mmCIF file of C-alpha atoms in Angstrom:
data_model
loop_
_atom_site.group_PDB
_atom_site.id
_atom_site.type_symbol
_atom_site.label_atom_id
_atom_site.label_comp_id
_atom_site.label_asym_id
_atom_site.label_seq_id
_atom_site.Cartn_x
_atom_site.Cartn_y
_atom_site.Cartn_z
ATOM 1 C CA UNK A 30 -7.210 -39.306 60.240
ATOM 2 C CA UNK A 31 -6.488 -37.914 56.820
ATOM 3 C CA UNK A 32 -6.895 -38.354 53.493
ATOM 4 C CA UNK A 33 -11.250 -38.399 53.732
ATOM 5 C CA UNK A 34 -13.467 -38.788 50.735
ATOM 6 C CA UNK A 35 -15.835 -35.901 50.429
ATOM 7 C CA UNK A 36 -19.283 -36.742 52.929
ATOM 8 C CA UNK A 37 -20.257 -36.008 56.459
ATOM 9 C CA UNK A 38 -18.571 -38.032 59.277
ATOM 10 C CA UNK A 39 -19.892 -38.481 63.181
ATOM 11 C CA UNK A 40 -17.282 -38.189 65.628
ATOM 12 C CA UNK A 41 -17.930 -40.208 68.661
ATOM 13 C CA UNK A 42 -16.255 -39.081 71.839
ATOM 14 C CA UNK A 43 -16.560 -40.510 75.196
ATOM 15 C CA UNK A 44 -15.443 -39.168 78.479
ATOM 16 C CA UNK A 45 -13.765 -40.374 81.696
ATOM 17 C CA UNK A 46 -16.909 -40.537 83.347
ATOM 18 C CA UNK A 47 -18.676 -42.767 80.629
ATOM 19 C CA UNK A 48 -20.694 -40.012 78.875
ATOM 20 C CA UNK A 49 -21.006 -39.996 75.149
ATOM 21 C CA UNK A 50 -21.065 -37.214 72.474
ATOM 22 C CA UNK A 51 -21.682 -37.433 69.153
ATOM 23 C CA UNK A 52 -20.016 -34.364 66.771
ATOM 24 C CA UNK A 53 -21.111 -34.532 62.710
ATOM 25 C CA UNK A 54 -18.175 -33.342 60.367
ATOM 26 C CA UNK A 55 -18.923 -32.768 57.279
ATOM 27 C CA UNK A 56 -15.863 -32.946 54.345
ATOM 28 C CA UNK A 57 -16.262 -31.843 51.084
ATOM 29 C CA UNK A 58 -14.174 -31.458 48.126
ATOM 30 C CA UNK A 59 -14.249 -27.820 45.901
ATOM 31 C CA UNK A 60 -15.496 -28.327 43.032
ATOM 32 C CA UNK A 61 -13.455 -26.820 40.133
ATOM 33 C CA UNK A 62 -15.295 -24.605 37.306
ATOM 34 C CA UNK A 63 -13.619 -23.415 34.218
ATOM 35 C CA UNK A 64 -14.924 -20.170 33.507
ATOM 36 C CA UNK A 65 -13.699 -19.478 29.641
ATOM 37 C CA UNK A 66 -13.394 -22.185 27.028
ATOM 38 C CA UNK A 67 -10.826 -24.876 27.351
ATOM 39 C CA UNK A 68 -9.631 -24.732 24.020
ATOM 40 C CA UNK A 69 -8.750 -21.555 21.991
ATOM 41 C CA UNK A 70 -7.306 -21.416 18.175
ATOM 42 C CA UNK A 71 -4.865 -18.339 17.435
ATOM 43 C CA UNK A 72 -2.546 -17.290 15.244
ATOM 44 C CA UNK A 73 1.304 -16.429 15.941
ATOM 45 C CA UNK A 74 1.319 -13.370 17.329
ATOM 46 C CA UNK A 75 -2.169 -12.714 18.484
ATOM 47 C CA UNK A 76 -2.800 -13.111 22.178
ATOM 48 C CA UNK A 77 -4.702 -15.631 23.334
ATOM 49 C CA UNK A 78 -8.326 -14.783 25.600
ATOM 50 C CA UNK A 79 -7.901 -15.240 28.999
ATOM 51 C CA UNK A 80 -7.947 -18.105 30.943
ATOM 52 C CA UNK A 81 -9.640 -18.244 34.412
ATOM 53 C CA UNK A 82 -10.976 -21.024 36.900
ATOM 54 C CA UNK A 83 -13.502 -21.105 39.806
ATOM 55 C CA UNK A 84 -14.216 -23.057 42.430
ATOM 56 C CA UNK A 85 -17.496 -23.768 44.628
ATOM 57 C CA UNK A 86 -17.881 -25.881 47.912
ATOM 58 C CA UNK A 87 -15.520 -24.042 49.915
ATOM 59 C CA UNK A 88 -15.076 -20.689 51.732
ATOM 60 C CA UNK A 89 -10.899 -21.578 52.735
ATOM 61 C CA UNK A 90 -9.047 -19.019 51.491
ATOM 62 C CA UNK A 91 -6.906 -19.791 47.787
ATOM 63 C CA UNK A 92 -4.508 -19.882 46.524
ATOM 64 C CA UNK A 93 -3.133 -20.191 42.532
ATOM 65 C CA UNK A 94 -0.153 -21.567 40.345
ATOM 66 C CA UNK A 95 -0.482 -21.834 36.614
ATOM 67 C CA UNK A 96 1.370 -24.366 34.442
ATOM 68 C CA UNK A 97 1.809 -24.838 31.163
ATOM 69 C CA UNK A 98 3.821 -27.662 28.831
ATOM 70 C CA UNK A 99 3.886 -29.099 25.681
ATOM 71 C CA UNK A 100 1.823 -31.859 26.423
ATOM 72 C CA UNK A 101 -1.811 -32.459 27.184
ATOM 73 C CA UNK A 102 -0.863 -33.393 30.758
ATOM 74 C CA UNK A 103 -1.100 -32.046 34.553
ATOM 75 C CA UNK A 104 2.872 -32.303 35.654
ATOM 76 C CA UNK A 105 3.861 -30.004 37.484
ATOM 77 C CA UNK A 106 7.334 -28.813 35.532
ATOM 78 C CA UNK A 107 6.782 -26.271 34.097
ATOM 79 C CA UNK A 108 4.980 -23.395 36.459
ATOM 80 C CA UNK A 109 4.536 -19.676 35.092
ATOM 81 C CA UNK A 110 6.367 -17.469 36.715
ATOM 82 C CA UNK A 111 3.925 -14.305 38.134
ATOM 83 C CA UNK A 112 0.840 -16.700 36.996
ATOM 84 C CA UNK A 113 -0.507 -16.760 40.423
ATOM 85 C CA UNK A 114 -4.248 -15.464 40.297
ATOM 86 C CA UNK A 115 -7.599 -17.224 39.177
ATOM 87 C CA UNK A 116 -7.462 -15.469 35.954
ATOM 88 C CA UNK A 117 -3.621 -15.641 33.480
ATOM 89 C CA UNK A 118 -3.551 -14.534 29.842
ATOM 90 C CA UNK A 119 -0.505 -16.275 27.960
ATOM 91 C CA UNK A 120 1.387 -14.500 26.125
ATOM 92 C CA UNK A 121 1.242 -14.913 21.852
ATOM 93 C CA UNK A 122 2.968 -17.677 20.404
ATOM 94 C CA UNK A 123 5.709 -16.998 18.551
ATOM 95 C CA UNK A 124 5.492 -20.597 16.379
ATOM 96 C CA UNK A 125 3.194 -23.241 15.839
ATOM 97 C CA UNK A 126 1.778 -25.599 17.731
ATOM 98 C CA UNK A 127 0.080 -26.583 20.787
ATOM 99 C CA UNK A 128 0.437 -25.255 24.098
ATOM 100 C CA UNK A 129 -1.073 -26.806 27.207
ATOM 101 C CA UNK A 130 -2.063 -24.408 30.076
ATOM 102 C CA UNK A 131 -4.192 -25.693 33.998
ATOM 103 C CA UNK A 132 -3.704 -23.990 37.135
ATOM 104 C CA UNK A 133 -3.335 -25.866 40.577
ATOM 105 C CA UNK A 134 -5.869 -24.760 43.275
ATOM 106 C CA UNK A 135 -4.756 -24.476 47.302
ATOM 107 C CA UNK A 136 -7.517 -23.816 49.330
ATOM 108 C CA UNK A 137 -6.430 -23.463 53.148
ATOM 109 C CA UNK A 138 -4.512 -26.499 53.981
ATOM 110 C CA UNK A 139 -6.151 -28.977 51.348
ATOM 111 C CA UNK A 140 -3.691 -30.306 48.993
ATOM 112 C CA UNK A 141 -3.615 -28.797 45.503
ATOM 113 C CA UNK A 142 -6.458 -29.175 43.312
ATOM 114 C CA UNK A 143 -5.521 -29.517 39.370
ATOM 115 C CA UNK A 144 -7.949 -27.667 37.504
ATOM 116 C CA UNK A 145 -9.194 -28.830 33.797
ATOM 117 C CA UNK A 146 -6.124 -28.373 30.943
ATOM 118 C CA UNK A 147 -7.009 -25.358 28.710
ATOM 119 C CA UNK A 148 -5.328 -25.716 25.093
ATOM 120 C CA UNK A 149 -4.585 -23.618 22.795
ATOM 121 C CA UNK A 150 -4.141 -24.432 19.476
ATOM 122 C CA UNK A 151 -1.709 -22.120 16.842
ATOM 123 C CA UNK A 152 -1.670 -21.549 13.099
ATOM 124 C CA UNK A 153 1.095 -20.559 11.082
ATOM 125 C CA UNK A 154 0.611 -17.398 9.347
ATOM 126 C CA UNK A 155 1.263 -17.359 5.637
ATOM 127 C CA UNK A 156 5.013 -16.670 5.030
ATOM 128 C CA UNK A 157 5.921 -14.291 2.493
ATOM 129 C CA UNK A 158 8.523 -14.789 0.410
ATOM 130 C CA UNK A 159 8.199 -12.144 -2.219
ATOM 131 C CA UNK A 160 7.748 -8.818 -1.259
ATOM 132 C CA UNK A 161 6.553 -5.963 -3.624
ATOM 133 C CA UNK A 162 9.031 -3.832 -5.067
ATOM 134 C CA UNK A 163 10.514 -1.231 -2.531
ATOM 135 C CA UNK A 164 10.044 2.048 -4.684
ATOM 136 C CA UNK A 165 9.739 3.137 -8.074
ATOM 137 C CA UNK A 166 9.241 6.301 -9.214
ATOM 138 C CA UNK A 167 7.392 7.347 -13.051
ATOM 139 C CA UNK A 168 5.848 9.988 -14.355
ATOM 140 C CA UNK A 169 1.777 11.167 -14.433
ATOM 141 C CA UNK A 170 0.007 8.890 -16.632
ATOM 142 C CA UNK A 171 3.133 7.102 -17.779
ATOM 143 C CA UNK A 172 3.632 3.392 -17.449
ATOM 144 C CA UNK A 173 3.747 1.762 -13.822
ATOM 145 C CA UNK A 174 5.448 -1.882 -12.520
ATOM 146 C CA UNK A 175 3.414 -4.455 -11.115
ATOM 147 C CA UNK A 176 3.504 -4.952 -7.188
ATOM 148 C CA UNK A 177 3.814 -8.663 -7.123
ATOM 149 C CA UNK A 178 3.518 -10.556 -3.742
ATOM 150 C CA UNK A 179 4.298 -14.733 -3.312
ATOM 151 C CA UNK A 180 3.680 -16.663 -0.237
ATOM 152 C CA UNK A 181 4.038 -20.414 0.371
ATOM 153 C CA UNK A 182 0.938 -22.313 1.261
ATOM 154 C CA UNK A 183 -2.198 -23.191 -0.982
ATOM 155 C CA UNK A 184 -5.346 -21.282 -0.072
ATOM 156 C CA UNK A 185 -4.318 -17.933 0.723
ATOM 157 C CA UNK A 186 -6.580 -15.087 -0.168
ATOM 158 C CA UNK A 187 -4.867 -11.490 -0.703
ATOM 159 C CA UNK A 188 -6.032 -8.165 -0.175
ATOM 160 C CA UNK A 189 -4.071 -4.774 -1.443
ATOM 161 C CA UNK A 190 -4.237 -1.419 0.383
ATOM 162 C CA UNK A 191 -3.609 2.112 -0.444
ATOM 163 C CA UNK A 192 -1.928 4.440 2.396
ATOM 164 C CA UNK A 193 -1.112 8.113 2.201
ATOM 165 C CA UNK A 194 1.738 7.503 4.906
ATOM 166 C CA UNK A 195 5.043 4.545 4.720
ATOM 167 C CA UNK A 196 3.006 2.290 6.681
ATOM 168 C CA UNK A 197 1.147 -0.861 5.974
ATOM 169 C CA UNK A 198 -1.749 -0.522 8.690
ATOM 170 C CA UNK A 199 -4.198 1.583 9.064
ATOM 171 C CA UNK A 200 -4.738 1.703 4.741
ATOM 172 C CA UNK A 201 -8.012 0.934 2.545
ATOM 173 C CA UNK A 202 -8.577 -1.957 1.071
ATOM 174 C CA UNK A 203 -8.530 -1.475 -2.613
ATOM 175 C CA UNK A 204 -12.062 -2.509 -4.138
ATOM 176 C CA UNK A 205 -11.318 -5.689 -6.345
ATOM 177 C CA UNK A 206 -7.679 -6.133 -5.991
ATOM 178 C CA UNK A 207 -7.422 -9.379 -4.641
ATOM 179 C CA UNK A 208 -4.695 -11.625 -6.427
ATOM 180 C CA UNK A 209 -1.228 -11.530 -6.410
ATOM 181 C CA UNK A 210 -0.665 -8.688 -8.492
ATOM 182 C CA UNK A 211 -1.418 -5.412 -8.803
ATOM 183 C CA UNK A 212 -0.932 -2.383 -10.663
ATOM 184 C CA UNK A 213 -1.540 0.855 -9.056
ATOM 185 C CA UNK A 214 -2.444 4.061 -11.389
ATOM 186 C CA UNK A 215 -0.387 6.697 -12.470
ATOM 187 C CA UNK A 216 -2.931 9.230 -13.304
ATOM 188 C CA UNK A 217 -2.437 11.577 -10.333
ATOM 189 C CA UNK A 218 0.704 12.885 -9.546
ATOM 190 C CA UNK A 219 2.293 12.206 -5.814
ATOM 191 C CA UNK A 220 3.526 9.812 -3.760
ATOM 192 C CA UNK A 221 1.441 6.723 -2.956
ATOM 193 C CA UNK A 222 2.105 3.545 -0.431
ATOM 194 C CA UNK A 223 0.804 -0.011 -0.711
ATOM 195 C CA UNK A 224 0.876 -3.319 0.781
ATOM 196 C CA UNK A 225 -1.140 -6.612 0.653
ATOM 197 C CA UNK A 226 -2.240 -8.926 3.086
ATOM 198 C CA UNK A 227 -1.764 -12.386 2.827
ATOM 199 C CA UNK A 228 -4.166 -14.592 4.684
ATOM 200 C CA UNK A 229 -4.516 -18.482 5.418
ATOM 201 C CA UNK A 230 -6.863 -20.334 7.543
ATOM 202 C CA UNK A 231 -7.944 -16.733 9.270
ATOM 203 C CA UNK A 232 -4.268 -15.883 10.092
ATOM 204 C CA UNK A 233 -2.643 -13.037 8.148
ATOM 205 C CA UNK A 234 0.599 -11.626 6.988
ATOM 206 C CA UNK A 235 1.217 -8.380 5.588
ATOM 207 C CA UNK A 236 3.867 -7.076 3.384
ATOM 208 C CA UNK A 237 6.204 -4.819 3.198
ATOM 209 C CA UNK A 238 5.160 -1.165 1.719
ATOM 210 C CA UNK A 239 5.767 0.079 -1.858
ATOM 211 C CA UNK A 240 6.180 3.403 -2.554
ATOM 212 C CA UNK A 241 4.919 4.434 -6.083
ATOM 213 C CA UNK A 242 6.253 8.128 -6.726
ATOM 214 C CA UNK A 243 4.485 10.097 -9.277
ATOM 215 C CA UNK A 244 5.799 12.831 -10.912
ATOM 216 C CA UNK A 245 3.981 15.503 -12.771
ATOM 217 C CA UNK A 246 3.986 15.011 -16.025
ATOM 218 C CA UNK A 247 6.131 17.574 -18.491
ATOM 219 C CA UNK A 248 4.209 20.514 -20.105
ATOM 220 C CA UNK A 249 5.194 22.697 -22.745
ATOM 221 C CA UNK A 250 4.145 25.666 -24.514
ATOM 222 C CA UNK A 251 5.098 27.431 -28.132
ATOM 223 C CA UNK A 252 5.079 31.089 -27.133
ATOM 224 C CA UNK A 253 3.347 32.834 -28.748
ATOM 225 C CA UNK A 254 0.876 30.054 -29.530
ATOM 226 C CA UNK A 255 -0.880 31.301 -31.993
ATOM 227 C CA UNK A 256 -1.081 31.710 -36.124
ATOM 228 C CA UNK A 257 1.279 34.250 -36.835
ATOM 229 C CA UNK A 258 1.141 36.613 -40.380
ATOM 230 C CA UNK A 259 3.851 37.990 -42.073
ATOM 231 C CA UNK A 260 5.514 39.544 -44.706
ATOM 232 C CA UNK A 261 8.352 38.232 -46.082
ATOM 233 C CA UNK A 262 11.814 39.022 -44.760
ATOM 234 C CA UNK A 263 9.878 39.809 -41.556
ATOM 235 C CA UNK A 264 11.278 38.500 -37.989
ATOM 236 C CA UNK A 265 9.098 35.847 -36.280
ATOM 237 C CA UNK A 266 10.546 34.201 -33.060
ATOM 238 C CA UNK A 267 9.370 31.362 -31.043
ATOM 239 C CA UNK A 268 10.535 30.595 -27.892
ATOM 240 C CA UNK A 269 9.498 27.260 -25.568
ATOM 241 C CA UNK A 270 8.357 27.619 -21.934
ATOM 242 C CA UNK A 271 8.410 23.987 -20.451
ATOM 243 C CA UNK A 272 7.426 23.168 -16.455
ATOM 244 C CA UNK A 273 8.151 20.079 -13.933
ATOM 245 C CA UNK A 274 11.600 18.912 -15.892
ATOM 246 C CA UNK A 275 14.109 18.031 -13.953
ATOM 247 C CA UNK A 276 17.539 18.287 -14.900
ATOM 248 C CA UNK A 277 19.095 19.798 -18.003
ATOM 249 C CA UNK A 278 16.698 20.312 -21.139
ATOM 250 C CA UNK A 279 17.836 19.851 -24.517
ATOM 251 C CA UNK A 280 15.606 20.880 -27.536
ATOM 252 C CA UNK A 281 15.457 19.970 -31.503
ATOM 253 C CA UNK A 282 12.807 22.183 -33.522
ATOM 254 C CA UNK A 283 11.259 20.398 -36.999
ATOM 255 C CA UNK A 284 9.040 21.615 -39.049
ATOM 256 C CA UNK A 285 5.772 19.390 -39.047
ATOM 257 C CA UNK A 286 5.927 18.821 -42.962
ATOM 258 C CA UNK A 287 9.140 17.244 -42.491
ATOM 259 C CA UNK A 288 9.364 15.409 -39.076
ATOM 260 C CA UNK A 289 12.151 13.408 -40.416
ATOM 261 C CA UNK A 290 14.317 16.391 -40.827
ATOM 262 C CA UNK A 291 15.655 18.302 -37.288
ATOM 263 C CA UNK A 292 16.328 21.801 -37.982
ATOM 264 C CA UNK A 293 19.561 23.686 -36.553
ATOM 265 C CA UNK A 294 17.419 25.171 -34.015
ATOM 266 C CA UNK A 295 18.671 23.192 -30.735
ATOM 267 C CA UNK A 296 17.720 26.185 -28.160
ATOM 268 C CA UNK A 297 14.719 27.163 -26.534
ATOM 269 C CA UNK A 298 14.328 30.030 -28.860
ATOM 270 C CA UNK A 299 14.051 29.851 -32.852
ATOM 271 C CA UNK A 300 13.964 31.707 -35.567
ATOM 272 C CA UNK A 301 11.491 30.910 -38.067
ATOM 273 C CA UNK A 302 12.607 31.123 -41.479
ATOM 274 C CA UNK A 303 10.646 33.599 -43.665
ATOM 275 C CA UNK A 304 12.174 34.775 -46.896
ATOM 276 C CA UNK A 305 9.744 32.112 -49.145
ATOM 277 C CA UNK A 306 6.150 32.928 -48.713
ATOM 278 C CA UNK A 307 3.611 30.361 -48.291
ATOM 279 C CA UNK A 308 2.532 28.660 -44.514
ATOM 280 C CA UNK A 309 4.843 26.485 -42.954
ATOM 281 C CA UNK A 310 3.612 24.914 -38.877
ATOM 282 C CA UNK A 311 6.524 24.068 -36.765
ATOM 283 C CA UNK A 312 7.018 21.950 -33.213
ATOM 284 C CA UNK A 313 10.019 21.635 -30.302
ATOM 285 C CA UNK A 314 10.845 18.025 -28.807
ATOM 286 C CA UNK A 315 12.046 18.977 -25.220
ATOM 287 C CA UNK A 316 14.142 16.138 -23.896
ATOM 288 C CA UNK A 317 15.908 16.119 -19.652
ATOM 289 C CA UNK A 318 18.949 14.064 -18.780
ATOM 290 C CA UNK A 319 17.134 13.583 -14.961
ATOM 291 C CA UNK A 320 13.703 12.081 -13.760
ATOM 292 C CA UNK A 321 11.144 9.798 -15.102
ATOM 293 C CA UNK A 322 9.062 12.573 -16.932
ATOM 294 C CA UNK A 323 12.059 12.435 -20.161
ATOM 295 C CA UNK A 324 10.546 13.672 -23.036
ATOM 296 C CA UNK A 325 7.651 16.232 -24.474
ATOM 297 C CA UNK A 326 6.283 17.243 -27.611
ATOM 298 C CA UNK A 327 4.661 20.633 -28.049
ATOM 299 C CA UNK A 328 2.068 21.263 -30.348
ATOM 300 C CA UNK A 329 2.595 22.993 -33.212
ATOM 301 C CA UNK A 330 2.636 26.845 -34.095
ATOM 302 C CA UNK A 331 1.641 28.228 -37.587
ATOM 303 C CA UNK A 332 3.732 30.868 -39.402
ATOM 304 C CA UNK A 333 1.705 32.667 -42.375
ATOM 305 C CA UNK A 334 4.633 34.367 -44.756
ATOM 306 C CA UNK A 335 2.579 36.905 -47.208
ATOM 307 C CA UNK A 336 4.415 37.882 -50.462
ATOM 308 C CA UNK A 337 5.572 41.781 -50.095
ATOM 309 C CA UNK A 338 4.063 44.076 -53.071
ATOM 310 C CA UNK A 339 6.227 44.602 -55.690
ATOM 311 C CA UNK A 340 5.071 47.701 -58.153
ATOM 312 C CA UNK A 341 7.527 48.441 -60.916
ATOM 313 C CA UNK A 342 7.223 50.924 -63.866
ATOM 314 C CA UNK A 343 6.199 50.028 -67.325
ATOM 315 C CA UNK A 344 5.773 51.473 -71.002
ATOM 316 C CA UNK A 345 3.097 51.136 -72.969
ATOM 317 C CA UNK A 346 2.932 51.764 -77.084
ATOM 318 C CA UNK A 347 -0.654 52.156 -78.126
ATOM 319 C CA UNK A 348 -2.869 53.683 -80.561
ATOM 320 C CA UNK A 349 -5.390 56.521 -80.273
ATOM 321 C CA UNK A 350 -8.759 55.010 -80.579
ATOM 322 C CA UNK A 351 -7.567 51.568 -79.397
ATOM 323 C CA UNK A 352 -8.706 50.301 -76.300
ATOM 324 C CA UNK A 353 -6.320 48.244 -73.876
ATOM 325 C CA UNK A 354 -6.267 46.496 -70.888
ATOM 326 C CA UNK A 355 -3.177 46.456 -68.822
ATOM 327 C CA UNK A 356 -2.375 43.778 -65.878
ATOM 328 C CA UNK A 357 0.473 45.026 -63.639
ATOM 329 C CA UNK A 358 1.018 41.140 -62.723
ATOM 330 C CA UNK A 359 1.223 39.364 -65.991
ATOM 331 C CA UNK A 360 3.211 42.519 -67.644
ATOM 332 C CA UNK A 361 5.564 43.390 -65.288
ATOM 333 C CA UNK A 362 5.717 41.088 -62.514
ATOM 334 C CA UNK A 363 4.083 42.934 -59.955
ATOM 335 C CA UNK A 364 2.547 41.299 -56.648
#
């Protein structure tokens, strides 16, 4: 006899001698339990929980095959290679979709028991089609680019992150920055990496890095720095020291009455002019042919020119009894 429903059966037997026994059989049927949640929601790329059935009403030993398909149904086409135990993990989906997973149950010689159909369901993440700009490099406190991001879809939400290393993970989210733009600072000098994640529906993409190189900014110095005072016809020199250029300098001197007019200084050193006296200030415009950090402007430097005494001899006619007064400027042109 085979194919039984599920209940308790008595088996009457009678021998050759007339005698009758009576044997109860019971049959059940296992009762199949599924033991995580038969529907899951992912996002491509991110591994689904596992999935794992149990049974109760039987102590045959079992046996497993998992199936999965495209299609909310228990055929049997498509069985999972390895997937052989109560419990099987599926691997993350690589597009979107729906993916239909049950498992068949053998316990001893009892025909295969199909277990509920576990689905999972997964979202697209956002696709980017922008990414930020690959590198740019500018000098301390100078002007930066905008990291710009797009990515199809309506509803995405964006988050930026700063990274000391050329890797988008593992950053800090950057308090506020939350569009699809944004512009890092340029106050310190170094180099600095960030990304932005783009996220939809709880699924997320993230970009590309950007590398944001800053330079230290140009700095240069009048030496000596200081008010000079001098006589005229006296040497004064001034020479520029200049740090973090990159390349070959050039230099123009003017004199900061006249900033319209370069002087024929062009060197690093000049020679400030000082056979008229009076108090003249003077500046250097350093320029490089290399790096962001182009162009500096020192401050400027005072040179004091004093007149140099003059006493010449004179001759006086005057009168006994006669007083005078005699002014070595106004009569003979002293200073």
């Amino acid at each position: 006899i085979t194919n039984l429903a599920a209940g308790i059966y008595i088996l009457t037997m009678l021998d050759s001698a007339g005698n009758t026994e009576f044997e109860a059989i019971t049959i059940t049927k296992p009762i199949l339990t599924p033991i995580t949640s038969s529907e899951q929601t992912v996002c491509i790329g991110e591994v689904p929980g596992a999935l794992e059935v149990n049974y109760t009403g039987s102590s045959a030993i079992s046996t497993y095959q998992w199936y999965s398909n495209t299609i909310n149904t228990k055929g049997t086409t498509n069985p999972i290679l390895g997937a052989t135990t109560a419990i099987y993990i599926p691997a993350a989906p690589t597009t979107g979709g729906q993916t239909y997973y049950y498992a068949e149950i053998i316990l001893g010689t009892c025909d295969p028991q199909p277990t509920a159909v576990f689905t999972i369901n997964t979202l697209a993440n956002p696709n980017i089609t922008a990414q930020p700009e690959v590198s740019q490099e500018i000098c301390e406190n100078g002007l930066v680019s905008d990291l710009q991001v797009s990515a199809n879809g309506s509803g995405n939400t964006y988050q930026w992150y700063s990274n000391t290393g050329n890797t988008n993970t593992g950053g800090d989210a950057i308090n506020g920055e939350i569009t699809t733009t944004y512009t890092p600072s340029s106050l310190n000098a170094g180099t600095f990496y960030y990304y932005v994640t783009v996220t939809n529906e709880g699924c997320s993409t993230t970009s590309n890095t950007a590398a944001v190189i800053v330079n230290p900014a140009l700095a240069a110095t009048i030496i000596p720095n200081t008010t000079q005072t001098v006589c005229e016809g006296d040497t004064v020199a001034l020479n520029v020291s200049v740090l973090n250029g990159q390349g070959t300098a050039s230099y123009q001197w003017y004199e900061a009455a006249d900033p319209t007019t370069a002087l024929a200084s062009t060197t690093a050193a000049f020679t400030a002019p000082t056979n008229i006296a009076g108090t003249k200030a003077y500046y250097a415009i350093v320029s490089y042919d290399q790096g962001p950090c182009t162009t500096i402007t020192t401050e400027t430097v005072s040179i004091v020119v004093n007149q140099t005494p003059v006493i010449a001899g004179d001759n006086l006619t005057i009168y006994t009894g006669t007083e005078f007064t005699y002014d070595p400027t106004t009569e003979a042109g002293n200073t």
